[in-house]
């Protein structure tokens, strides 16, 4: 047990160091602002549009693939907290500015960064919206000075109820999250599920 605790402490220290460099301070909770600022990336912010009781997920998936629906369209079942998405978005913007995106677009990079795997196809299969999803998260990563996406234009595509982003935890499928990120029960006795998730996101580049 002592060894496990020591390893957990090392993990938390590495995660805090990595996230501290991003200017992110931990889970957001509540409704949050209209657009969360990325503090170490001035001029950039992230809007999270969360919908429940969605009845047209298959249509949304096709619109996301064609570009008719702006933003990254994500299955909310695998997202625990807005902080998880902010971590993914921060890395996406950072690589975008360096011209080193691993996918074809900024919003697809956010979906890829949520995944613990380096496999792009696997990331979209696990985190992109699926035909049977009833909870959907649309992520908009926007730069100051650029034309903003009107949330109403996104809502017009969704046959569902928009709710505050702080309700992500209530809509998450915890069993699916644990399976996706391969989180063992022992880890949750030593820290939170969100800790384990964010660590795997941050550590995958070392794989």
CSV table of C-alpha atoms in Angstrom, one decimal, residues 3-4 10 18 30-31 47 52 66 73 82 84 87 107 109 113 125 128 133 135 138 156 159 168 181 203:
chain,number,residue,atom,x,y,z
A,3,UNK,CA,4.3,1.9,-2.7
A,4,UNK,CA,0.9,2.6,-4.3
A,10,UNK,CA,4.1,11.2,-7.9
A,18,UNK,CA,1.7,20.0,-16.3
A,30,UNK,CA,-21.5,25.3,-11.8
A,31,UNK,CA,-22.7,26.9,-15.1
A,47,UNK,CA,-17.6,27.6,-24.9
A,52,UNK,CA,-29.6,16.3,-22.6
A,66,UNK,CA,-19.7,17.4,-43.0
A,73,UNK,CA,-19.4,17.3,-31.1
A,82,UNK,CA,-15.6,21.0,-17.9
A,84,UNK,CA,-11.4,17.7,-18.7
A,87,UNK,CA,-7.3,20.5,-20.7
A,107,UNK,CA,-12.0,21.0,-32.9
A,109,UNK,CA,-7.9,17.9,-32.0
A,113,UNK,CA,-6.8,15.1,-26.8
A,125,UNK,CA,-15.0,6.2,-32.0
A,128,UNK,CA,-17.3,11.5,-30.9
A,133,UNK,CA,-26.3,9.1,-27.6
A,135,UNK,CA,-26.4,13.6,-24.0
A,138,UNK,CA,-20.6,20.8,-28.4
A,156,UNK,CA,-31.1,25.1,-33.8
A,159,UNK,CA,-33.4,18.2,-30.9
A,168,UNK,CA,-21.8,17.0,-17.1
A,181,UNK,CA,-9.6,5.3,-19.3
A,203,UNK,CA,0.5,11.4,-20.1
